[in-house]
Amino acid sequence: MADRVIAGRAIVAGEAEGEALVTDAALSFWGGYDFHTGEIIDRHHPLAGVHAAGRVLAVPFSKGSSTTTAVLLEAVRAGTAPAAILTTGVDAFFALASIVAGVMYGKSFPVVALEPDEFALLQTGERLTVERSGVIRRTAS
């Protein structure tokens, strides 16, 4: 696959790169993500048992409440958070976690909203580069 570009909307600007981890199922971080290890622990989720730490997590939206923010903050502190999160819309819990992590720990992560049809193009395993502008560059891994 040649280098391909998706123009996303930066909700929280930042730069990151990593292997894509893509799901079409919403994820609850409260009880669904182990911030000690970065593993998705919701046994009913399609990504159960997979580690998202350091990867570019593409999840359509969060499921649950503001506890998603708390779990992501702990993951940032522990060094087990995703490198970036790509969504299909503005997700306030993901954005809040990144913003507060930047203030508390000096380590925010990009949160980028994509149109659903462009989100559907993403594939687990491909290499993604997230630019401050919200542009996502896709390259084969």
Coordinates of N, CA and C in Angstrom, one line a residue:
M1 N 0.8 -1.2 0.0 CA 0.0 0.0 0.0 C 0.9 1.2 0.0
A2 N 0.7 2.1 -0.9 CA 1.4 3.4 -0.9 C 1.0 4.3 0.2
D3 N 1.8 5.2 0.6 CA 1.5 6.2 1.6 C 0.2 6.9 1.3
R4 N -0.8 6.8 2.2 CA -2.1 7.4 1.9 C -2.5 8.3 3.1
V5 N -3.2 9.3 2.8 CA -3.5 10.4 3.8 C -5.0 10.5 4.0
I6 N -5.3 10.6 5.3 CA -6.7 10.8 5.7 C -6.7 12.2 6.5
A7 N -7.6 13.1 6.1 CA -7.7 14.4 6.8 C -8.7 14.3 7.9
G8 N -8.1 14.1 9.1 CA -9.0 14.1 10.3 C -9.1 15.4 10.9
R9 N -9.9 15.5 12.0 CA -10.1 16.7 12.7 C -9.4 16.5 14.1
A10 N -8.4 17.3 14.3 CA -7.7 17.2 15.6 C -8.6 17.8 16.7
I11 N -9.0 16.9 17.6 CA -9.7 17.3 18.8 C -8.7 17.7 19.9
V12 N -7.7 16.9 20.1 CA -6.5 17.3 20.9 C -5.3 17.1 20.0
A13 N -4.7 18.2 19.6 CA -3.6 18.2 18.7 C -2.4 17.5 19.3
G14 N -1.6 16.8 18.5 CA -0.4 16.2 18.9 C 0.2 15.3 17.8
E15 N 1.3 14.8 18.1 CA 2.0 13.9 17.1 C 2.2 12.6 17.7
A16 N 2.0 11.6 16.9 CA 2.2 10.2 17.4 C 2.4 9.3 16.2
E17 N 3.0 8.2 16.4 CA 3.0 7.1 15.3 C 3.1 5.8 16.0
G18 N 2.6 4.8 15.3 CA 2.5 3.5 15.8 C 1.7 2.6 15.0
E19 N 1.7 1.3 15.4 CA 0.9 0.3 14.7 C -0.6 0.6 15.1
A20 N -1.5 0.5 14.1 CA -2.9 0.7 14.3 C -3.5 -0.6 15.0
L21 N -4.4 -0.3 15.9 CA -5.3 -1.3 16.5 C -6.7 -0.8 16.3
V22 N -7.4 -1.5 15.4 CA -8.7 -1.0 15.0 C -9.9 -1.9 15.4
T23 N -10.9 -1.2 15.8 CA -12.2 -2.0 16.2 C -13.4 -1.1 15.8
D24 N -14.4 -1.8 15.4 CA -15.7 -1.1 15.2 C -16.6 -1.1 16.4
A25 N -16.1 -1.7 17.5 CA -16.9 -1.7 18.7 C -16.5 -0.7 19.7
A26 N -17.4 0.0 20.3 CA -17.1 1.0 21.4 C -16.4 0.2 22.5
L27 N -15.6 1.0 23.3 CA -14.8 0.4 24.4 C -15.1 1.2 25.7
S28 N -15.4 0.5 26.7 CA -15.4 1.0 28.0 C -14.1 0.8 28.7
F29 N -13.4 1.9 29.1 CA -12.1 1.8 29.7 C -12.3 1.4 31.2
W30 N -13.4 1.7 31.8 CA -13.7 1.3 33.2 C -14.1 -0.2 33.2
G31 N -13.2 -1.0 33.6 CA -13.4 -2.4 33.6 C -13.1 -3.1 32.3
G32 N -12.7 -2.3 31.3 CA -12.4 -2.8 30.0 C -10.9 -2.7 29.6
Y33 N -10.1 -1.9 30.4 CA -8.8 -1.6 30.0 C -7.9 -1.6 31.3
D34 N -6.9 -2.5 31.3 CA -6.0 -2.6 32.5 C -4.9 -1.5 32.3
F35 N -5.0 -0.5 33.1 CA -4.0 0.6 33.0 C -2.6 0.2 33.5
H36 N -2.5 -0.9 34.2 CA -1.2 -1.4 34.6 C -0.4 -2.0 33.4
T37 N -1.1 -2.6 32.5 CA -0.5 -3.3 31.4 C -0.8 -2.8 30.0
G38 N -1.9 -2.0 29.9 CA -2.4 -1.6 28.5 C -3.2 -2.6 27.8
E39 N -3.6 -3.7 28.5 CA -4.4 -4.7 27.9 C -5.9 -4.4 27.9
I40 N -6.6 -4.7 26.8 CA -8.0 -4.6 26.8 C -8.6 -5.9 27.5
I41 N -9.2 -5.7 28.6 CA -9.6 -6.8 29.5 C -11.1 -7.1 29.5
D42 N -11.9 -6.3 28.7 CA -13.3 -6.6 28.6 C -13.5 -7.9 27.7
R43 N -13.8 -9.0 28.4 CA -13.8 -10.3 27.7 C -14.9 -10.4 26.6
H44 N -15.8 -9.4 26.6 CA -16.9 -9.4 25.5 C -16.5 -8.5 24.4
H45 N -15.4 -7.8 24.5 CA -14.9 -6.9 23.4 C -14.1 -7.7 22.3
P46 N -14.3 -7.4 21.1 CA -13.5 -8.1 20.0 C -12.0 -8.0 20.2
L47 N -11.5 -7.0 20.9 CA -10.0 -6.9 21.1 C -9.6 -7.4 22.5
A48 N -10.4 -8.2 23.1 CA -10.1 -8.7 24.5 C -8.7 -9.5 24.4
G49 N -7.8 -9.1 25.3 CA -6.5 -9.8 25.4 C -5.4 -9.1 24.6
V50 N -5.8 -8.1 23.9 CA -4.8 -7.4 23.0 C -4.3 -6.1 23.8
H51 N -3.1 -5.8 23.6 CA -2.5 -4.7 24.3 C -2.5 -3.5 23.3
A52 N -3.0 -2.4 23.9 CA -3.2 -1.1 23.1 C -2.1 -0.1 23.5
A53 N -1.3 -0.4 24.5 CA -0.2 0.5 24.9 C 0.7 0.8 23.8
G54 N 0.9 2.1 23.5 CA 1.9 2.6 22.5 C 1.4 2.4 21.1
R55 N 0.2 1.9 20.9 CA -0.4 1.8 19.6 C -1.4 2.9 19.3
V56 N -1.7 3.1 18.0 CA -2.7 4.1 17.6 C -4.1 3.3 17.7
L57 N -4.9 3.6 18.7 CA -6.1 2.9 18.9 C -7.2 3.6 18.1
A58 N -7.9 2.9 17.2 CA -9.0 3.4 16.5 C -10.2 2.8 17.0
V59 N -11.0 3.5 17.7 CA -12.3 3.0 18.3 C -13.3 4.1 18.0
P60 N -14.5 3.7 17.6 CA -15.5 4.6 17.1 C -15.9 5.7 18.2
F61 N -16.0 5.2 19.5 CA -16.3 6.1 20.6 C -16.2 5.3 21.9
S62 N -16.2 6.0 23.0 CA -16.1 5.3 24.3 C -17.5 4.9 24.7
K63 N -17.5 3.9 25.6 CA -18.7 3.4 26.1 C -18.6 3.6 27.6
G64 N -19.6 4.1 28.2 CA -19.6 4.3 29.7 C -19.6 5.7 30.1
S65 N -18.9 6.0 31.1 CA -19.0 7.3 31.8 C -17.6 8.0 31.8
S66 N -17.6 9.0 32.7 CA -16.4 9.8 32.8 C -15.2 9.0 33.5
T67 N -15.5 7.8 33.9 CA -14.4 6.9 34.5 C -13.4 6.6 33.4
T68 N -13.9 6.6 32.1 CA -12.9 6.4 31.0 C -11.8 7.4 31.1
T69 N -12.1 8.7 31.5 CA -11.0 9.7 31.6 C -10.1 9.3 32.7
A70 N -10.6 8.8 33.9 CA -9.7 8.4 35.0 C -8.8 7.3 34.6
V71 N -9.4 6.3 34.0 CA -8.6 5.1 33.6 C -7.5 5.5 32.6
L72 N -7.8 6.3 31.6 CA -6.8 6.8 30.7 C -5.7 7.6 31.3
L73 N -6.1 8.5 32.3 CA -5.1 9.2 33.0 C -4.1 8.3 33.7
E74 N -4.6 7.3 34.4 CA -3.8 6.3 35.0 C -2.9 5.6 34.0
A75 N -3.4 5.3 32.9 CA -2.6 4.7 31.8 C -1.5 5.6 31.3
V76 N -1.8 6.9 31.2 CA -0.7 7.8 30.8 C 0.4 7.9 31.9
R77 N -0.1 8.0 33.1 CA 0.9 8.0 34.2 C 1.8 6.7 34.3
A78 N 1.2 5.6 34.0 CA 1.9 4.3 34.0 C 2.7 4.0 32.7
G79 N 2.5 4.8 31.7 CA 3.1 4.6 30.4 C 2.5 3.5 29.6
T80 N 1.2 3.2 29.8 CA 0.5 2.1 29.1 C -0.6 2.6 28.3
A81 N -0.7 3.9 28.0 CA -1.8 4.5 27.2 C -1.5 4.3 25.8
P82 N -2.6 4.3 25.0 CA -2.4 4.3 23.5 C -1.6 5.6 23.1
A83 N -0.8 5.5 22.0 CA -0.1 6.6 21.5 C -1.0 7.7 21.0
A84 N -2.1 7.3 20.5 CA -3.1 8.3 20.0 C -4.5 7.5 19.9
I85 N -5.6 8.3 19.9 CA -6.9 7.7 19.8 C -7.6 8.3 18.6
L86 N -8.1 7.5 17.7 CA -8.9 7.9 16.5 C -10.3 7.5 16.7
T87 N -11.2 8.4 16.5 CA -12.6 8.2 16.7 C -13.5 8.6 15.5
T88 N -14.8 8.3 15.6 CA -15.7 8.8 14.5 C -16.4 10.1 14.8
G89 N -16.0 10.7 15.9 CA -16.6 12.0 16.3 C -15.9 12.5 17.5
V90 N -16.4 13.6 18.0 CA -15.8 14.2 19.2 C -16.2 13.4 20.4
D91 N -15.2 12.8 21.1 CA -15.5 12.0 22.3 C -14.9 12.8 23.5
A92 N -15.8 13.4 24.2 CA -15.3 14.3 25.3 C -14.5 13.6 26.4
F93 N -14.7 12.3 26.6 CA -14.0 11.6 27.6 C -12.5 11.3 27.2
F94 N -12.3 11.0 25.9 CA -11.0 10.8 25.4 C -10.2 12.2 25.4
A95 N -10.9 13.2 24.9 CA -10.3 14.5 24.9 C -9.9 15.0 26.3
L96 N -10.8 14.9 27.2 CA -10.6 15.3 28.6 C -9.4 14.6 29.2
A97 N -9.3 13.3 29.0 CA -8.2 12.5 29.5 C -6.8 13.1 28.9
S98 N -6.8 13.3 27.6 CA -5.6 13.8 27.0 C -5.2 15.2 27.5
I99 N -6.2 16.1 27.6 CA -5.9 17.5 28.1 C -5.4 17.4 29.5
V100 N -6.1 16.7 30.4 CA -5.7 16.7 31.8 C -4.4 16.0 31.9
A101 N -4.1 14.9 31.2 CA -2.8 14.3 31.2 C -1.7 15.3 30.8
G102 N -1.9 16.1 29.9 CA -1.0 17.1 29.5 C -0.7 18.1 30.7
V103 N -1.7 18.5 31.4 CA -1.5 19.4 32.5 C -0.9 18.7 33.7
M104 N -1.4 17.5 34.0 CA -0.9 16.8 35.2 C 0.5 16.1 35.0
Y105 N 0.7 15.5 33.9 CA 1.9 14.7 33.7 C 2.8 15.2 32.5
G106 N 2.3 16.3 31.8 CA 3.1 16.8 30.7 C 3.2 15.8 29.5
K107 N 2.2 14.9 29.5 CA 2.1 13.9 28.4 C 0.7 13.7 27.9
S108 N 0.3 14.5 27.0 CA -1.0 14.3 26.3 C -0.8 13.4 25.1
F109 N -1.9 13.0 24.6 CA -1.9 12.1 23.4 C -2.9 12.7 22.4
P110 N -2.6 12.6 21.1 CA -3.5 13.1 20.1 C -4.9 12.3 20.1
V111 N -5.9 13.1 19.9 CA -7.3 12.6 19.7 C -7.8 13.2 18.5
V112 N -8.1 12.3 17.5 CA -8.5 12.8 16.2 C -9.8 12.2 15.8
A113 N -10.7 13.0 15.3 CA -12.0 12.5 14.8 C -12.0 12.3 13.3
L114 N -12.4 11.2 12.8 CA -12.5 10.9 11.4 C -13.9 10.7 10.9
E115 N -14.2 11.0 9.7 CA -15.5 10.6 9.1 C -15.6 9.1 9.1
P116 N -16.8 8.6 9.4 CA -17.0 7.2 9.5 C -16.5 6.4 8.2
D117 N -16.7 6.9 7.0 CA -16.2 6.2 5.9 C -14.7 6.1 5.8
E118 N -14.0 7.1 6.3 CA -12.5 7.1 6.4 C -12.0 6.2 7.5
F119 N -12.8 6.2 8.7 CA -12.5 5.4 9.8 C -12.5 3.9 9.3
A120 N -13.5 3.6 8.5 CA -13.6 2.2 8.0 C -12.5 1.7 7.1
L121 N -11.7 2.7 6.6 CA -10.5 2.3 5.8 C -9.3 1.8 6.6
L122 N -9.3 2.1 7.9 CA -8.2 1.8 8.8 C -8.1 0.3 9.0
Q123 N -6.9 -0.2 9.1 CA -6.7 -1.7 9.3 C -5.7 -1.9 10.4
T124 N -6.0 -2.9 11.3 CA -5.1 -3.3 12.3 C -3.8 -3.7 11.7
G125 N -2.7 -3.3 12.3 CA -1.4 -3.7 11.8 C -0.7 -2.7 10.9
E126 N -1.4 -1.8 10.2 CA -0.8 -0.8 9.4 C -0.1 0.3 10.3
R127 N 0.9 0.9 9.7 CA 1.6 1.9 10.4 C 0.9 3.3 10.2
L128 N 0.6 4.0 11.3 CA 0.0 5.3 11.2 C 0.8 6.4 11.8
T129 N 0.9 7.5 11.2 CA 1.5 8.7 11.7 C 0.5 9.7 11.8
V130 N 0.3 10.3 13.1 CA -0.7 11.3 13.4 C 0.1 12.6 13.4
E131 N -0.4 13.6 12.6 CA 0.2 14.9 12.6 C -0.6 15.9 13.5
R132 N 0.0 17.0 13.9 CA -0.7 17.9 14.8 C -2.0 18.5 14.1
S133 N -2.0 18.5 12.8 CA -3.1 19.1 12.1 C -4.3 18.1 12.1
G134 N -4.1 16.9 12.5 CA -5.2 15.9 12.4 C -5.0 15.0 11.2
V135 N -4.0 15.3 10.4 CA -3.8 14.4 9.2 C -3.2 13.1 9.7
I136 N -3.7 12.0 9.1 CA -3.3 10.6 9.4 C -2.6 10.1 8.2
R137 N -1.3 9.7 8.3 CA -0.6 9.1 7.2 C -0.6 7.5 7.4
R138 N -1.0 6.8 6.4 CA -1.1 5.3 6.5 C 0.0 4.7 5.6
T139 N 0.8 3.9 6.2 CA 1.8 3.1 5.4 C 1.7 1.7 5.8
A140 N 2.1 0.8 4.9 CA 2.2 -0.6 5.2 C 3.2 -0.8 6.3
S141 N 3.0 -1.8 7.1 CA 3.9 -2.1 8.2 C 5.0 -3.1 7.7

